[in-house]
Amino acid sequence: PEGRRSSGLNAIWVARNRFAVLDKNHVILIKNNKNEITKKIQLANCDELFYAGTGLLLIRENDHISLYDAQQKRSLASVRIGKAKYAIWSNDMNYLSLLAKHQLVICNRKLEQLCIIQENVPVKSGAWDDSGVFIYTTSNHIKYALVNGDHGIIRTLDLPIYITKIKGNSVFCLDREVRPRLLTIDPTEYKFKLALINRKYDE
């Protein structure tokens, strides 16, 4: 099939055959696979879109993120966070981590805030592991965050890295030169805390 082009600030899939485009006038255009506009959503302050599953969008407006129903054209919920750079869903889509420059906010699927973590140095990246723990990086550390707000340092870094995936005790990441790297972490501390929270005392 022939490729089709159009301009936009950002594009996110909202269904198997539909995607949302944020245009330069901050209008959200819902388009089909033929790049035809099927719906327009006018939101004056929207400056970024993030993925939120079928029929939904995460919309960044000023100092908050909204969960927006693209079908019904209405906001379902919102959470305050200073200029979020990344929105990272857990594998089961039950939890969401929003990353701002010095802040990490973890929410549930309904965008209810579960915890907020402040950092003195910039938050760089993050990913969820299979057990529902958020692993993230700052300029000089790999850290963990549990959904109850408990957090800590896993290991120190010599240079910043950008996490792409967590699998067991392996951290798949990119360095500043965008070279793939594989680091090993010791998950003992956060696995122990997670077991206590989940009352799995045999672990």
PDB file of C-alpha atoms in Angstrom:
ATOM      1  CA  PRO A   1       0.000   0.000   0.000  1.00  0.00           C
ATOM      2  CA  GLU A   2       1.042   3.551  -0.718  1.00  0.00           C
ATOM      3  CA  GLY A   3       2.096   5.673   2.264  1.00  0.00           C
ATOM      4  CA  ARG A   4       0.155   8.832   3.091  1.00  0.00           C
ATOM      5  CA  ARG A   5       1.581  11.963   4.697  1.00  0.00           C
ATOM      6  CA  SER A   6       0.191  14.799   6.750  1.00  0.00           C
ATOM      7  CA  SER A   7       1.604  17.161   9.342  1.00  0.00           C
ATOM      8  CA  GLY A   8       1.029  17.035  13.083  1.00  0.00           C
ATOM      9  CA  LEU A   9       2.778  17.485  16.417  1.00  0.00           C
ATOM     10  CA  ASN A  10       2.023  13.968  17.640  1.00  0.00           C
ATOM     11  CA  ALA A  11       0.011  10.870  16.683  1.00  0.00           C
ATOM     12  CA  ILE A  12      -1.375   8.047  18.862  1.00  0.00           C
ATOM     13  CA  TRP A  13      -3.376   4.926  17.963  1.00  0.00           C
ATOM     14  CA  VAL A  14      -6.864   4.909  19.526  1.00  0.00           C
ATOM     15  CA  ALA A  15      -8.134   1.764  17.764  1.00  0.00           C
ATOM     16  CA  ARG A  16      -6.942  -0.866  15.292  1.00  0.00           C
ATOM     17  CA  ASN A  17      -7.958   1.356  12.379  1.00  0.00           C
ATOM     18  CA  ARG A  18      -8.023   4.861  13.898  1.00  0.00           C
ATOM     19  CA  PHE A  19      -5.407   7.246  15.223  1.00  0.00           C
ATOM     20  CA  ALA A  20      -5.429  10.677  16.841  1.00  0.00           C
ATOM     21  CA  VAL A  21      -3.255  13.520  15.563  1.00  0.00           C
ATOM     22  CA  LEU A  22      -2.527  16.696  17.500  1.00  0.00           C
ATOM     23  CA  ASP A  23      -2.220  19.413  14.860  1.00  0.00           C
ATOM     24  CA  LYS A  24      -0.323  22.713  15.093  1.00  0.00           C
ATOM     25  CA  ASN A  25      -3.527  24.540  16.140  1.00  0.00           C
ATOM     26  CA  HIS A  26      -3.876  22.141  19.103  1.00  0.00           C
ATOM     27  CA  VAL A  27      -6.921  20.469  17.569  1.00  0.00           C
ATOM     28  CA  ILE A  28      -7.104  16.676  17.929  1.00  0.00           C
ATOM     29  CA  LEU A  29      -8.003  14.994  14.645  1.00  0.00           C
ATOM     30  CA  ILE A  30      -9.254  11.395  14.674  1.00  0.00           C
ATOM     31  CA  LYS A  31      -8.284   9.773  11.370  1.00  0.00           C
ATOM     32  CA  ASN A  32      -8.875   6.422   9.677  1.00  0.00           C
ATOM     33  CA  ASN A  33      -6.315   4.260   7.862  1.00  0.00           C
ATOM     34  CA  LYS A  34      -6.802   6.313   4.691  1.00  0.00           C
ATOM     35  CA  ASN A  35      -5.685   9.412   6.617  1.00  0.00           C
ATOM     36  CA  GLU A  36      -9.222  10.850   6.370  1.00  0.00           C
ATOM     37  CA  ILE A  37     -10.514  12.952   9.273  1.00  0.00           C
ATOM     38  CA  THR A  38     -13.494  11.292  10.977  1.00  0.00           C
ATOM     39  CA  LYS A  39     -13.716  13.552  14.027  1.00  0.00           C
ATOM     40  CA  LYS A  40     -12.315  16.838  15.383  1.00  0.00           C
ATOM     41  CA  ILE A  41     -11.797  17.581  19.068  1.00  0.00           C
ATOM     42  CA  GLN A  42     -11.120  21.193  20.025  1.00  0.00           C
ATOM     43  CA  LEU A  43      -9.079  21.543  23.231  1.00  0.00           C
ATOM     44  CA  ALA A  44      -7.410  24.940  23.539  1.00  0.00           C
ATOM     45  CA  ASN A  45      -4.668  24.009  26.018  1.00  0.00           C
ATOM     46  CA  CYS A  46      -3.694  20.523  24.797  1.00  0.00           C
ATOM     47  CA  ASP A  47       0.007  20.403  23.927  1.00  0.00           C
ATOM     48  CA  GLU A  48       0.746  16.648  24.044  1.00  0.00           C
ATOM     49  CA  LEU A  49      -0.998  13.285  23.570  1.00  0.00           C
ATOM     50  CA  PHE A  50      -0.151   9.956  25.202  1.00  0.00           C
ATOM     51  CA  TYR A  51      -1.496   6.439  24.631  1.00  0.00           C
ATOM     52  CA  ALA A  52      -4.353   5.294  26.907  1.00  0.00           C
ATOM     53  CA  GLY A  53      -5.860   2.221  25.228  1.00  0.00           C
ATOM     54  CA  THR A  54      -8.778   1.727  22.829  1.00  0.00           C
ATOM     55  CA  GLY A  55     -10.933   4.817  22.343  1.00  0.00           C
ATOM     56  CA  LEU A  56      -9.042   6.786  24.986  1.00  0.00           C
ATOM     57  CA  LEU A  57      -6.298   9.401  25.087  1.00  0.00           C
ATOM     58  CA  LEU A  58      -4.138  10.933  27.759  1.00  0.00           C
ATOM     59  CA  ILE A  59      -4.076  14.672  27.148  1.00  0.00           C
ATOM     60  CA  ARG A  60      -1.533  17.063  28.628  1.00  0.00           C
ATOM     61  CA  GLU A  61      -2.942  20.497  29.424  1.00  0.00           C
ATOM     62  CA  ASN A  62      -0.939  23.019  31.476  1.00  0.00           C
ATOM     63  CA  ASP A  63      -0.276  21.385  34.869  1.00  0.00           C
ATOM     64  CA  HIS A  64      -2.394  18.256  34.549  1.00  0.00           C
ATOM     65  CA  ILE A  65      -3.036  15.111  32.515  1.00  0.00           C
ATOM     66  CA  SER A  66      -6.588  14.137  31.565  1.00  0.00           C
ATOM     67  CA  LEU A  67      -8.005  10.764  30.572  1.00  0.00           C
ATOM     68  CA  TYR A  68     -10.161  11.611  27.577  1.00  0.00           C
ATOM     69  CA  ASP A  69     -12.845   9.552  25.835  1.00  0.00           C
ATOM     70  CA  ALA A  70     -12.347  10.229  22.120  1.00  0.00           C
ATOM     71  CA  GLN A  71     -15.738   8.688  21.213  1.00  0.00           C
ATOM     72  CA  GLN A  72     -17.849  10.725  23.627  1.00  0.00           C
ATOM     73  CA  LYS A  73     -15.558  13.780  23.468  1.00  0.00           C
ATOM     74  CA  ARG A  74     -15.339  14.169  27.229  1.00  0.00           C
ATOM     75  CA  SER A  75     -12.797  14.085  30.012  1.00  0.00           C
ATOM     76  CA  LEU A  76     -13.186  11.130  32.392  1.00  0.00           C
ATOM     77  CA  ALA A  77     -10.595  12.082  35.015  1.00  0.00           C
ATOM     78  CA  SER A  78      -7.513  14.211  35.551  1.00  0.00           C
ATOM     79  CA  VAL A  79      -4.424  14.308  37.759  1.00  0.00           C
ATOM     80  CA  ARG A  80      -2.115  17.225  38.560  1.00  0.00           C
ATOM     81  CA  ILE A  81       1.519  16.971  37.485  1.00  0.00           C
ATOM     82  CA  GLY A  82       4.005  19.562  36.279  1.00  0.00           C
ATOM     83  CA  LYS A  83       4.622  19.166  32.507  1.00  0.00           C
ATOM     84  CA  ALA A  84       4.659  15.368  32.125  1.00  0.00           C
ATOM     85  CA  LYS A  85       7.218  14.149  29.567  1.00  0.00           C
ATOM     86  CA  TYR A  86       6.308  10.449  29.518  1.00  0.00           C
ATOM     87  CA  ALA A  87       3.281   8.282  30.297  1.00  0.00           C
ATOM     88  CA  ILE A  88       4.190   4.624  30.876  1.00  0.00           C
ATOM     89  CA  TRP A  89       1.532   1.948  31.403  1.00  0.00           C
ATOM     90  CA  SER A  90       2.084  -1.285  33.308  1.00  0.00           C
ATOM     91  CA  ASN A  91       1.860  -4.472  31.219  1.00  0.00           C
ATOM     92  CA  ASP A  92      -1.753  -5.111  32.305  1.00  0.00           C
ATOM     93  CA  MET A  93      -2.715  -1.411  31.832  1.00  0.00           C
ATOM     94  CA  ASN A  94      -3.829  -1.238  35.492  1.00  0.00           C
ATOM     95  CA  TYR A  95      -1.205   1.306  36.520  1.00  0.00           C
ATOM     96  CA  LEU A  96       0.218   4.408  34.912  1.00  0.00           C
ATOM     97  CA  SER A  97       3.440   6.203  35.705  1.00  0.00           C
ATOM     98  CA  LEU A  98       3.706   9.847  34.666  1.00  0.00           C
ATOM     99  CA  LEU A  99       7.208  11.305  34.514  1.00  0.00           C
ATOM    100  CA  ALA A 100       7.933  15.026  34.783  1.00  0.00           C
ATOM    101  CA  LYS A 101      11.374  16.604  35.123  1.00  0.00           C
ATOM    102  CA  HIS A 102      11.669  16.158  38.911  1.00  0.00           C
ATOM    103  CA  GLN A 103       8.509  14.215  39.648  1.00  0.00           C
ATOM    104  CA  LEU A 104       7.007  10.762  39.301  1.00  0.00           C
ATOM    105  CA  VAL A 105       3.259  10.227  39.756  1.00  0.00           C
ATOM    106  CA  ILE A 106       1.739   6.732  39.839  1.00  0.00           C
ATOM    107  CA  CYS A 107      -1.988   6.402  39.150  1.00  0.00           C
ATOM    108  CA  ASN A 108      -4.464   3.590  38.665  1.00  0.00           C
ATOM    109  CA  ARG A 109      -6.447   2.938  35.478  1.00  0.00           C
ATOM    110  CA  LYS A 110      -9.029   5.583  36.490  1.00  0.00           C
ATOM    111  CA  LEU A 111      -6.249   8.182  36.880  1.00  0.00           C
ATOM    112  CA  GLU A 112      -6.608   8.224  40.667  1.00  0.00           C
ATOM    113  CA  GLN A 113      -3.265   9.281  42.149  1.00  0.00           C
ATOM    114  CA  LEU A 114      -1.689   6.502  44.231  1.00  0.00           C
ATOM    115  CA  CYS A 115       1.607   8.205  45.033  1.00  0.00           C
ATOM    116  CA  ILE A 116       3.895  11.059  44.118  1.00  0.00           C
ATOM    117  CA  ILE A 117       7.693  10.930  44.315  1.00  0.00           C
ATOM    118  CA  GLN A 118       9.862  14.055  44.144  1.00  0.00           C
ATOM    119  CA  GLU A 119      13.442  13.843  42.880  1.00  0.00           C
ATOM    120  CA  ASN A 120      16.215  16.443  43.241  1.00  0.00           C
ATOM    121  CA  VAL A 121      17.788  15.443  39.927  1.00  0.00           C
ATOM    122  CA  PRO A 122      15.977  14.924  36.595  1.00  0.00           C
ATOM    123  CA  VAL A 123      13.994  11.715  36.058  1.00  0.00           C
ATOM    124  CA  LYS A 124      15.201  10.219  32.759  1.00  0.00           C
ATOM    125  CA  SER A 125      13.184   7.094  31.945  1.00  0.00           C
ATOM    126  CA  GLY A 126      11.320   4.111  33.345  1.00  0.00           C
ATOM    127  CA  ALA A 127       9.488   0.829  32.746  1.00  0.00           C
ATOM    128  CA  TRP A 128       7.258  -1.545  34.707  1.00  0.00           C
ATOM    129  CA  ASP A 129       8.516  -4.996  35.605  1.00  0.00           C
ATOM    130  CA  ASP A 130       6.299  -8.093  35.457  1.00  0.00           C
ATOM    131  CA  SER A 131       5.443  -7.916  39.171  1.00  0.00           C
ATOM    132  CA  GLY A 132       4.045  -4.370  38.987  1.00  0.00           C
ATOM    133  CA  VAL A 133       7.061  -2.437  40.283  1.00  0.00           C
ATOM    134  CA  PHE A 134       8.107   0.694  38.414  1.00  0.00           C
ATOM    135  CA  ILE A 135      11.850   0.850  37.716  1.00  0.00           C
ATOM    136  CA  TYR A 136      13.140   4.272  36.744  1.00  0.00           C
ATOM    137  CA  THR A 137      16.362   6.181  36.203  1.00  0.00           C
ATOM    138  CA  THR A 138      17.648   9.563  37.264  1.00  0.00           C
ATOM    139  CA  SER A 139      20.937  11.040  36.045  1.00  0.00           C
ATOM    140  CA  ASN A 140      22.925   8.859  38.443  1.00  0.00           C
ATOM    141  CA  HIS A 141      20.717   6.042  39.810  1.00  0.00           C
ATOM    142  CA  ILE A 142      18.414   3.176  38.900  1.00  0.00           C
ATOM    143  CA  LYS A 143      15.519   3.312  41.384  1.00  0.00           C
ATOM    144  CA  TYR A 144      12.299   1.467  42.157  1.00  0.00           C
ATOM    145  CA  ALA A 145       8.832   2.718  43.084  1.00  0.00           C
ATOM    146  CA  LEU A 146       5.991   0.630  44.487  1.00  0.00           C
ATOM    147  CA  VAL A 147       2.412   1.761  43.904  1.00  0.00           C
ATOM    148  CA  ASN A 148       2.063   2.560  47.629  1.00  0.00           C
ATOM    149  CA  GLY A 149       4.805   5.207  47.314  1.00  0.00           C
ATOM    150  CA  ASP A 150       7.652   3.168  48.795  1.00  0.00           C
ATOM    151  CA  HIS A 151      10.779   3.817  46.733  1.00  0.00           C
ATOM    152  CA  GLY A 152      14.529   3.435  46.882  1.00  0.00           C
ATOM    153  CA  ILE A 153      17.836   3.095  45.070  1.00  0.00           C
ATOM    154  CA  ILE A 154      18.701  -0.149  43.252  1.00  0.00           C
ATOM    155  CA  ARG A 155      22.136   0.838  41.967  1.00  0.00           C
ATOM    156  CA  THR A 156      24.344   3.785  41.059  1.00  0.00           C
ATOM    157  CA  LEU A 157      25.057   4.757  37.451  1.00  0.00           C
ATOM    158  CA  ASP A 158      28.249   6.214  35.994  1.00  0.00           C
ATOM    159  CA  LEU A 159      26.386   7.678  33.020  1.00  0.00           C
ATOM    160  CA  PRO A 160      22.670   8.268  32.338  1.00  0.00           C
ATOM    161  CA  ILE A 161      20.736   5.448  30.683  1.00  0.00           C
ATOM    162  CA  TYR A 162      17.252   5.246  29.211  1.00  0.00           C
ATOM    163  CA  ILE A 163      15.272   2.127  30.146  1.00  0.00           C
ATOM    164  CA  THR A 164      13.335   0.360  27.393  1.00  0.00           C
ATOM    165  CA  LYS A 165      12.322  -2.884  29.185  1.00  0.00           C
ATOM    166  CA  ILE A 166      12.678  -4.763  32.479  1.00  0.00           C
ATOM    167  CA  LYS A 167      12.780  -8.567  32.450  1.00  0.00           C
ATOM    168  CA  GLY A 168      13.596 -10.349  35.709  1.00  0.00           C
ATOM    169  CA  ASN A 169      16.858  -8.843  36.933  1.00  0.00           C
ATOM    170  CA  SER A 170      17.804  -7.523  33.479  1.00  0.00           C
ATOM    171  CA  VAL A 171      17.454  -3.880  32.473  1.00  0.00           C
ATOM    172  CA  PHE A 172      17.366  -3.304  28.718  1.00  0.00           C
ATOM    173  CA  CYS A 173      18.348   0.274  28.000  1.00  0.00           C
ATOM    174  CA  LEU A 174      19.989   2.781  25.688  1.00  0.00           C
ATOM    175  CA  ASP A 175      22.946   4.981  26.539  1.00  0.00           C
ATOM    176  CA  ARG A 176      23.389   8.625  25.510  1.00  0.00           C
ATOM    177  CA  GLU A 177      24.753   7.544  22.118  1.00  0.00           C
ATOM    178  CA  VAL A 178      21.589   5.443  21.612  1.00  0.00           C
ATOM    179  CA  ARG A 179      23.582   2.216  21.857  1.00  0.00           C
ATOM    180  CA  PRO A 180      21.670  -0.744  23.339  1.00  0.00           C
ATOM    181  CA  ARG A 181      22.948  -1.936  26.709  1.00  0.00           C
ATOM    182  CA  LEU A 182      21.998  -4.660  29.161  1.00  0.00           C
ATOM    183  CA  LEU A 183      22.462  -4.085  32.898  1.00  0.00           C
ATOM    184  CA  THR A 184      21.827  -6.466  35.774  1.00  0.00           C
ATOM    185  CA  ILE A 185      20.059  -5.374  38.956  1.00  0.00           C
ATOM    186  CA  ASP A 186      19.413  -7.020  42.314  1.00  0.00           C
ATOM    187  CA  PRO A 187      15.625  -6.962  42.862  1.00  0.00           C
ATOM    188  CA  THR A 188      15.806  -8.486  46.383  1.00  0.00           C
ATOM    189  CA  GLU A 189      14.854  -5.325  48.313  1.00  0.00           C
ATOM    190  CA  TYR A 190      11.829  -4.317  46.288  1.00  0.00           C
ATOM    191  CA  LYS A 191      10.639  -7.919  45.806  1.00  0.00           C
ATOM    192  CA  PHE A 192      10.732  -8.329  49.602  1.00  0.00           C
ATOM    193  CA  LYS A 193       8.763  -5.108  50.156  1.00  0.00           C
ATOM    194  CA  LEU A 194       6.275  -6.106  47.459  1.00  0.00           C
ATOM    195  CA  ALA A 195       5.776  -9.511  49.107  1.00  0.00           C
ATOM    196  CA  LEU A 196       5.052  -7.774  52.446  1.00  0.00           C
ATOM    197  CA  ILE A 197       2.509  -5.463  50.826  1.00  0.00           C
ATOM    198  CA  ASN A 198       0.824  -8.433  49.123  1.00  0.00           C
ATOM    199  CA  ARG A 199       1.083 -10.472  52.372  1.00  0.00           C
ATOM    200  CA  LYS A 200       3.019 -13.227  50.609  1.00  0.00           C
ATOM    201  CA  TYR A 201       5.124 -14.002  53.664  1.00  0.00           C
ATOM    202  CA  ASP A 202       6.535 -17.237  52.244  1.00  0.00           C
ATOM    203  CA  GLU A 203       8.473 -15.229  49.632  1.00  0.00           C
TER     204      GLU A 203
END
